[in-house]
PDB file of C-alpha atoms and ligand atoms in Angstrom:
ATOM      1  CA  UNK A   1      91.188  98.426  57.813  1.00  0.00           C
ATOM      2  CA  UNK A   2      94.994  98.286  57.873  1.00  0.00           C
ATOM      3  CA  UNK A   3      96.723 101.626  57.493  1.00  0.00           C
ATOM      4  CA  UNK A   4      99.646 101.030  55.096  1.00  0.00           C
ATOM      5  CA  UNK A   5     101.005 104.574  55.268  1.00  0.00           C
ATOM      6  CA  UNK A   6     104.760 104.843  55.795  1.00  0.00           C
ATOM      7  CA  UNK A   7     106.353 107.848  57.470  1.00  0.00           C
ATOM      8  CA  UNK A   8     109.652 109.416  56.390  1.00  0.00           C
ATOM      9  CA  UNK A   9     110.429 112.153  58.955  1.00  0.00           C
ATOM     10  CA  UNK A  10     112.846 113.978  56.610  1.00  0.00           C
ATOM     11  CA  UNK A  11     109.958 114.827  54.279  1.00  0.00           C
ATOM     12  CA  UNK A  12     108.451 117.079  56.969  1.00  0.00           C
ATOM     13  CA  UNK A  13     111.699 119.040  57.138  1.00  0.00           C
ATOM     14  CA  UNK A  14     112.416 119.367  53.419  1.00  0.00           C
ATOM     15  CA  UNK A  15     108.924 119.658  51.898  1.00  0.00           C
ATOM     16  CA  UNK A  16     108.457 123.397  52.579  1.00  0.00           C
ATOM     17  CA  UNK A  17     111.752 124.515  50.999  1.00  0.00           C
ATOM     18  CA  UNK A  18     111.258 122.134  48.040  1.00  0.00           C
ATOM     19  CA  UNK A  19     107.721 123.394  47.453  1.00  0.00           C
ATOM     20  CA  UNK A  20     108.874 126.974  47.335  1.00  0.00           C
ATOM     21  CA  UNK A  21     111.375 126.118  44.540  1.00  0.00           C
ATOM     22  CA  UNK A  22     108.755 124.114  42.649  1.00  0.00           C
ATOM     23  CA  UNK A  23     106.292 127.016  42.827  1.00  0.00           C
ATOM     24  CA  UNK A  24     108.912 129.357  41.379  1.00  0.00           C
ATOM     25  CA  UNK A  25     109.800 127.138  38.427  1.00  0.00           C
ATOM     26  CA  UNK A  26     106.980 124.743  37.492  1.00  0.00           C
ATOM     27  CA  UNK A  27     104.883 125.381  34.391  1.00  0.00           C
ATOM     28  CA  UNK A  28     101.221 126.396  34.789  1.00  0.00           C
ATOM     29  CA  UNK A  29      99.665 123.412  33.075  1.00  0.00           C
ATOM     30  CA  UNK A  30      99.973 119.679  32.678  1.00  0.00           C
ATOM     31  CA  UNK A  31     101.061 116.890  34.990  1.00  0.00           C
ATOM     32  CA  UNK A  32     104.142 116.623  37.187  1.00  0.00           C
ATOM     33  CA  UNK A  33     105.496 113.080  37.214  1.00  0.00           C
ATOM     34  CA  UNK A  34     107.050 112.220  40.571  1.00  0.00           C
ATOM     35  CA  UNK A  35     109.588 109.421  40.255  1.00  0.00           C
ATOM     36  CA  UNK A  36     110.213 107.287  43.380  1.00  0.00           C
ATOM     37  CA  UNK A  37     107.438 108.798  45.511  1.00  0.00           C
ATOM     38  CA  UNK A  38     108.528 106.880  48.609  1.00  0.00           C
ATOM     39  CA  UNK A  39     105.947 107.086  51.392  1.00  0.00           C
ATOM     40  CA  UNK A  40     103.724 109.512  49.428  1.00  0.00           C
ATOM     41  CA  UNK A  41     104.087 112.350  51.930  1.00  0.00           C
ATOM     42  CA  UNK A  42     105.658 114.684  49.369  1.00  0.00           C
ATOM     43  CA  UNK A  43     102.824 114.021  46.913  1.00  0.00           C
ATOM     44  CA  UNK A  44     100.017 114.856  49.364  1.00  0.00           C
ATOM     45  CA  UNK A  45     101.828 117.993  50.527  1.00  0.00           C
ATOM     46  CA  UNK A  46     102.795 119.348  47.103  1.00  0.00           C
ATOM     47  CA  UNK A  47      99.682 118.579  45.029  1.00  0.00           C
ATOM     48  CA  UNK A  48      97.104 120.829  46.769  1.00  0.00           C
ATOM     49  CA  UNK A  49      99.572 123.729  46.666  1.00  0.00           C
ATOM     50  CA  UNK A  50     100.245 123.347  42.937  1.00  0.00           C
ATOM     51  CA  UNK A  51      96.778 123.436  41.347  1.00  0.00           C
ATOM     52  CA  UNK A  52      95.911 123.521  38.491  1.00  0.00           C
ATOM     53  CA  UNK A  53      98.845 121.206  37.826  1.00  0.00           C
ATOM     54  CA  UNK A  54      98.184 117.502  38.325  1.00  0.00           C
ATOM     55  CA  UNK A  55     100.598 115.410  40.392  1.00  0.00           C
ATOM     56  CA  UNK A  56     101.400 111.841  39.300  1.00  0.00           C
ATOM     57  CA  UNK A  57     103.098 109.753  42.030  1.00  0.00           C
ATOM     58  CA  UNK A  58     104.985 106.585  41.085  1.00  0.00           C
ATOM     59  CA  UNK A  59     107.342 103.942  42.416  1.00  0.00           C
ATOM     60  CA  UNK A  60     108.639 100.486  41.593  1.00  0.00           C
ATOM     61  CA  UNK A  61     108.225  99.176  45.130  1.00  0.00           C
ATOM     62  CA  UNK A  62     104.743  97.649  45.691  1.00  0.00           C
ATOM     63  CA  UNK A  63     104.753  98.337  49.459  1.00  0.00           C
ATOM     64  CA  UNK A  64     105.564 101.975  48.863  1.00  0.00           C
ATOM     65  CA  UNK A  65     102.812 102.148  46.255  1.00  0.00           C
ATOM     66  CA  UNK A  66     100.437 100.875  48.965  1.00  0.00           C
ATOM     67  CA  UNK A  67     101.694 103.614  51.276  1.00  0.00           C
ATOM     68  CA  UNK A  68     101.093 106.296  48.641  1.00  0.00           C
ATOM     69  CA  UNK A  69      97.609 104.904  48.022  1.00  0.00           C
ATOM     70  CA  UNK A  70      96.728 105.184  51.721  1.00  0.00           C
ATOM     71  CA  UNK A  71      98.196 108.693  52.002  1.00  0.00           C
ATOM     72  CA  UNK A  72      95.947 109.690  49.104  1.00  0.00           C
ATOM     73  CA  UNK A  73      92.946 108.301  50.996  1.00  0.00           C
ATOM     74  CA  UNK A  74      93.876 110.276  54.149  1.00  0.00           C
ATOM     75  CA  UNK A  75      94.755 113.501  52.330  1.00  0.00           C
ATOM     76  CA  UNK A  76      92.923 113.516  49.009  1.00  0.00           C
ATOM     77  CA  UNK A  77      93.331 116.260  46.469  1.00  0.00           C
ATOM     78  CA  UNK A  78      91.412 116.485  43.192  1.00  0.00           C
ATOM     79  CA  UNK A  79      94.668 117.002  41.250  1.00  0.00           C
ATOM     80  CA  UNK A  80      96.410 113.930  42.715  1.00  0.00           C
ATOM     81  CA  UNK A  81      96.406 110.964  40.336  1.00  0.00           C
ATOM     82  CA  UNK A  82      96.497 107.349  41.557  1.00  0.00           C
ATOM     83  CA  UNK A  83     100.086 106.132  41.984  1.00  0.00           C
ATOM     84  CA  UNK A  84     101.505 104.085  39.126  1.00  0.00           C
ATOM     85  CA  UNK A  85     104.143 101.347  39.062  1.00  0.00           C
ATOM     86  CA  UNK A  86     107.209 102.809  37.344  1.00  0.00           C
ATOM     87  CA  UNK A  87     110.784 101.504  37.355  1.00  0.00           C
ATOM     88  CA  UNK A  88     113.084 104.224  36.013  1.00  0.00           C
ATOM     89  CA  UNK A  89     115.478 101.681  34.537  1.00  0.00           C
ATOM     90  CA  UNK A  90     112.846 100.414  32.085  1.00  0.00           C
ATOM     91  CA  UNK A  91     113.111 101.528  28.465  1.00  0.00           C
ATOM     92  CA  UNK A  92     109.422 102.472  28.356  1.00  0.00           C
ATOM     93  CA  UNK A  93     107.609 104.151  31.248  1.00  0.00           C
ATOM     94  CA  UNK A  94     103.844 103.637  31.676  1.00  0.00           C
ATOM     95  CA  UNK A  95     103.227 107.365  31.062  1.00  0.00           C
ATOM     96  CA  UNK A  96     104.529 106.833  27.502  1.00  0.00           C
ATOM     97  CA  UNK A  97     101.863 104.289  26.566  1.00  0.00           C
ATOM     98  CA  UNK A  98      98.619 105.155  24.812  1.00  0.00           C
ATOM     99  CA  UNK A  99      96.486 103.883  27.715  1.00  0.00           C
ATOM    100  CA  UNK A 100      98.000 106.384  30.187  1.00  0.00           C
ATOM    101  CA  UNK A 101      95.158 108.750  31.100  1.00  0.00           C
ATOM    102  CA  UNK A 102      96.971 111.316  33.247  1.00  0.00           C
ATOM    103  CA  UNK A 103      97.490 113.985  30.605  1.00  0.00           C
ATOM    104  CA  UNK A 104     100.734 115.364  29.217  1.00  0.00           C
ATOM    105  CA  UNK A 105     103.762 115.217  31.525  1.00  0.00           C
ATOM    106  CA  UNK A 106     105.178 118.746  31.637  1.00  0.00           C
ATOM    107  CA  UNK A 107     107.743 118.310  34.456  1.00  0.00           C
ATOM    108  CA  UNK A 108     109.458 115.558  36.474  1.00  0.00           C
ATOM    109  CA  UNK A 109     110.341 115.609  40.176  1.00  0.00           C
ATOM    110  CA  UNK A 110     112.656 113.088  41.795  1.00  0.00           C
ATOM    111  CA  UNK A 111     113.963 113.191  45.371  1.00  0.00           C
ATOM    112  CA  UNK A 112     116.516 111.034  47.098  1.00  0.00           C
ATOM    113  CA  UNK A 113     116.731 108.161  44.647  1.00  0.00           C
ATOM    114  CA  UNK A 114     119.950 108.244  42.632  1.00  0.00           C
ATOM    115  CA  UNK A 115     122.247 107.827  45.651  1.00  0.00           C
ATOM    116  CA  UNK A 116     120.291 104.906  47.118  1.00  0.00           C
ATOM    117  CA  UNK A 117     120.149 102.859  43.956  1.00  0.00           C
ATOM    118  CA  UNK A 118     122.710 101.646  41.424  1.00  0.00           C
ATOM    119  CA  UNK A 119     123.988 104.183  38.849  1.00  0.00           C
ATOM    120  CA  UNK A 120     121.618 102.612  36.301  1.00  0.00           C
ATOM    121  CA  UNK A 121     118.778 104.450  38.097  1.00  0.00           C
ATOM    122  CA  UNK A 122     120.336 107.817  37.222  1.00  0.00           C
ATOM    123  CA  UNK A 123     120.915 106.663  33.643  1.00  0.00           C
ATOM    124  CA  UNK A 124     117.295 105.497  33.448  1.00  0.00           C
ATOM    125  CA  UNK A 125     116.006 108.737  34.959  1.00  0.00           C
ATOM    126  CA  UNK A 126     117.829 110.908  32.432  1.00  0.00           C
ATOM    127  CA  UNK A 127     116.909 108.690  29.476  1.00  0.00           C
ATOM    128  CA  UNK A 128     113.261 108.642  30.554  1.00  0.00           C
ATOM    129  CA  UNK A 129     113.193 112.395  31.128  1.00  0.00           C
ATOM    130  CA  UNK A 130     114.423 112.902  27.572  1.00  0.00           C
ATOM    131  CA  UNK A 131     111.695 110.622  26.215  1.00  0.00           C
ATOM    132  CA  UNK A 132     108.857 111.999  28.317  1.00  0.00           C
ATOM    133  CA  UNK A 133     109.454 115.748  28.701  1.00  0.00           C
ATOM    134  CA  UNK A 134     108.475 118.284  26.064  1.00  0.00           C
ATOM    135  CA  UNK A 135     111.182 120.659  24.841  1.00  0.00           C
ATOM    136  CA  UNK A 136     111.650 123.189  27.653  1.00  0.00           C
ATOM    137  CA  UNK A 137     110.267 120.738  30.229  1.00  0.00           C
ATOM    138  CA  UNK A 138     112.149 120.569  33.507  1.00  0.00           C
ATOM    139  CA  UNK A 139     113.512 117.789  35.708  1.00  0.00           C
ATOM    140  CA  UNK A 140     113.853 118.671  39.411  1.00  0.00           C
ATOM    141  CA  UNK A 141     116.433 116.478  41.124  1.00  0.00           C
ATOM    142  CA  UNK A 142     116.678 116.678  44.920  1.00  0.00           C
ATOM    143  CA  UNK A 143     119.236 115.057  47.217  1.00  0.00           C
ATOM    144  CA  UNK A 144     122.824 115.148  48.472  1.00  0.00           C
ATOM    145  CA  UNK A 145     125.581 115.569  45.859  1.00  0.00           C
ATOM    146  CA  UNK A 146     129.376 115.732  45.711  1.00  0.00           C
ATOM    147  CA  UNK A 147     131.022 118.623  43.913  1.00  0.00           C
ATOM    148  CA  UNK A 148     134.199 117.899  41.930  1.00  0.00           C
ATOM    149  CA  UNK A 149     134.350 114.519  43.634  1.00  0.00           C
ATOM    150  CA  UNK A 150     134.318 116.040  47.129  1.00  0.00           C
ATOM    151  CA  UNK A 151     131.627 115.803  49.765  1.00  0.00           C
ATOM    152  CA  UNK A 152     130.003 119.131  50.613  1.00  0.00           C
ATOM    153  CA  UNK A 153     129.639 118.233  54.306  1.00  0.00           C
ATOM    154  CA  UNK A 154     131.053 115.662  56.787  1.00  0.00           C
ATOM    155  CA  UNK A 155     127.506 114.392  57.407  1.00  0.00           C
ATOM    156  CA  UNK A 156     127.219 113.435  53.724  1.00  0.00           C
ATOM    157  CA  UNK A 157     130.513 111.526  53.914  1.00  0.00           C
ATOM    158  CA  UNK A 158     129.198 109.573  56.890  1.00  0.00           C
ATOM    159  CA  UNK A 159     125.931 109.018  55.039  1.00  0.00           C
ATOM    160  CA  UNK A 160     127.823 107.585  52.054  1.00  0.00           C
ATOM    161  CA  UNK A 161     129.671 105.115  54.302  1.00  0.00           C
ATOM    162  CA  UNK A 162     126.272 103.893  55.454  1.00  0.00           C
ATOM    163  CA  UNK A 163     124.953 103.764  51.854  1.00  0.00           C
ATOM    164  CA  UNK A 164     127.910 101.624  50.792  1.00  0.00           C
ATOM    165  CA  UNK A 165     127.315  99.247  53.706  1.00  0.00           C
ATOM    166  CA  UNK A 166     123.878  98.629  52.162  1.00  0.00           C
ATOM    167  CA  UNK A 167     125.208  98.173  48.645  1.00  0.00           C
ATOM    168  CA  UNK A 168     128.637  99.064  47.230  1.00  0.00           C
ATOM    169  CA  UNK A 169     126.902 100.451  44.115  1.00  0.00           C
ATOM    170  CA  UNK A 170     125.079 103.114  46.147  1.00  0.00           C
ATOM    171  CA  UNK A 171     126.864 106.466  46.473  1.00  0.00           C
ATOM    172  CA  UNK A 172     126.392 110.183  46.892  1.00  0.00           C
ATOM    173  CA  UNK A 173     126.723 111.133  43.220  1.00  0.00           C
ATOM    174  CA  UNK A 174     129.057 113.763  41.852  1.00  0.00           C
ATOM    175  CA  UNK A 175     126.962 116.555  40.337  1.00  0.00           C
ATOM    176  CA  UNK A 176     129.383 116.983  37.409  1.00  0.00           C
ATOM    177  CA  UNK A 177     128.926 113.306  36.485  1.00  0.00           C
ATOM    178  CA  UNK A 178     125.149 113.638  36.846  1.00  0.00           C
ATOM    179  CA  UNK A 179     125.245 116.716  34.573  1.00  0.00           C
ATOM    180  CA  UNK A 180     127.269 114.733  31.986  1.00  0.00           C
ATOM    181  CA  UNK A 181     124.624 112.013  32.026  1.00  0.00           C
ATOM    182  CA  UNK A 182     121.903 114.641  31.678  1.00  0.00           C
ATOM    183  CA  UNK A 183     123.694 116.309  28.749  1.00  0.00           C
ATOM    184  CA  UNK A 184     124.017 112.945  26.950  1.00  0.00           C
ATOM    185  CA  UNK A 185     120.222 112.840  27.117  1.00  0.00           C
ATOM    186  CA  UNK A 186     119.527 116.342  25.882  1.00  0.00           C
ATOM    187  CA  UNK A 187     119.026 117.880  29.335  1.00  0.00           C
ATOM    188  CA  UNK A 188     120.814 121.069  30.234  1.00  0.00           C
ATOM    189  CA  UNK A 189     121.623 122.037  33.825  1.00  0.00           C
ATOM    190  CA  UNK A 190     119.841 125.338  34.449  1.00  0.00           C
ATOM    191  CA  UNK A 191     120.033 126.106  38.170  1.00  0.00           C
ATOM    192  CA  UNK A 192     120.675 124.744  41.640  1.00  0.00           C
ATOM    193  CA  UNK A 193     119.508 125.726  45.087  1.00  0.00           C
ATOM    194  CA  UNK A 194     120.875 124.814  48.512  1.00  0.00           C
ATOM    195  CA  UNK A 195     118.370 122.973  50.627  1.00  0.00           C
ATOM    196  CA  UNK A 196     118.308 122.069  54.345  1.00  0.00           C
ATOM    197  CA  UNK A 197     120.687 119.405  55.723  1.00  0.00           C
ATOM    198  CA  UNK A 198     123.321 119.766  52.971  1.00  0.00           C
ATOM    199  CA  UNK A 199     120.985 118.784  50.167  1.00  0.00           C
ATOM    200  CA  UNK A 200     120.454 120.510  46.829  1.00  0.00           C
ATOM    201  CA  UNK A 201     117.820 120.798  44.200  1.00  0.00           C
ATOM    202  CA  UNK A 202     119.195 120.764  40.651  1.00  0.00           C
ATOM    203  CA  UNK A 203     117.014 121.844  37.749  1.00  0.00           C
ATOM    204  CA  UNK A 204     117.551 120.482  34.237  1.00  0.00           C
ATOM    205  CA  UNK A 205     115.748 121.586  31.103  1.00  0.00           C
ATOM    206  CA  UNK A 206     115.160 119.512  27.976  1.00  0.00           C
ATOM    207  CA  UNK A 207     116.686 121.287  25.002  1.00  0.00           C
TER     208      UNK A 207
HETATM  209  C1  SAM B   1     115.130 107.141  49.984  1.00  0.00           C
HETATM  210  S1  SAM B   1     113.679 106.798  49.114  1.00  0.00           S
HETATM  211  C2  SAM B   1     113.122 108.417  48.683  1.00  0.00           C
HETATM  212  C3  SAM B   1     111.630 108.494  48.666  1.00  0.00           C
HETATM  213  C4  SAM B   1     111.058 109.922  48.466  1.00  0.00           C
HETATM  214  N1  SAM B   1     111.304 110.415  47.137  1.00  0.00           N
HETATM  215  C5  SAM B   1     111.592 110.853  49.509  1.00  0.00           C
HETATM  216  O1  SAM B   1     112.387 111.752  49.194  1.00  0.00           O
HETATM  217  O2  SAM B   1     111.211 110.680  50.686  1.00  0.00           O
HETATM  218  C6  SAM B   1     114.285 106.113  47.599  1.00  0.00           C
HETATM  219  C7  SAM B   1     113.163 105.694  46.666  1.00  0.00           C
HETATM  220  O3  SAM B   1     113.701 105.319  45.404  1.00  0.00           O
HETATM  221  C8  SAM B   1     112.879 104.274  44.897  1.00  0.00           C
HETATM  222  N2  SAM B   1     113.601 103.619  43.796  1.00  0.00           N
HETATM  223  C9  SAM B   1     114.814 103.011  43.845  1.00  0.00           C
HETATM  224  N3  SAM B   1     115.121 102.475  42.644  1.00  0.00           N
HETATM  225  C10 SAM B   1     114.080 102.783  41.815  1.00  0.00           C
HETATM  226  C11 SAM B   1     113.794 102.495  40.455  1.00  0.00           C
HETATM  227  N4  SAM B   1     114.647 101.766  39.704  1.00  0.00           N
HETATM  228  N5  SAM B   1     112.639 102.957  39.921  1.00  0.00           N
HETATM  229  C12 SAM B   1     111.775 103.657  40.665  1.00  0.00           C
HETATM  230  N6  SAM B   1     111.974 103.939  41.976  1.00  0.00           N
HETATM  231  C13 SAM B   1     113.119 103.505  42.536  1.00  0.00           C
HETATM  232  C14 SAM B   1     112.622 103.426  46.129  1.00  0.00           C
HETATM  233  O4  SAM B   1     111.541 102.550  45.963  1.00  0.00           O
HETATM  234  C15 SAM B   1     112.340 104.520  47.167  1.00  0.00           C
HETATM  235  O5  SAM B   1     110.983 104.896  47.144  1.00  0.00           O
END
């Protein structure tokens, strides 16, 4: 049978440090919704370490959903739910419908999406987090960010040049602008942590 797994080498480098932050901050119960699961390598690494929480992978890209599905076959975990098709820019996410069977979403994790998609993806992420999270629920947002409009490292500046060659609407986002968007949607910035390779994890809480 064809193996549809994709491999994103950066996940092997960042998954340990991300997991340690998640373990420190995630709630004890419910389901973590992962937005833009990519290859699925984060999902299969995080889920077994986070029991009894459930992990819900998702993506809008059918080929990446196939990759997640095959990663789940290779590295199953009883708390890993089948990946769902979810486009953050939609006004209703499948986890909001009555036929969603994955249990209450108590946290959201999203890595490396808002810079490699139009700004509408960040708007959709924040709006969806407000709709889906309970009061006190947290959104974990991982990736590179600017601070006060400035890059935090030359490598991120170079990275942004490459992003813009793909699409002029892609950009390393300014964390202050991301926080403004979060605030508009009832999400307060609670904490941030430096991660390897000039990335950060920002934690927002629904008020
Ligand atoms: C660079 S990859 C990151 C994948 C993974 N989270 C990681 O860190 O390895 C960007 C991901 O964002 C997803 N994405 C982009 N726009 C999206 C949208 N509107 N809704 C859901 N996913 C989206 C892409 O399909 C892709 O999986």
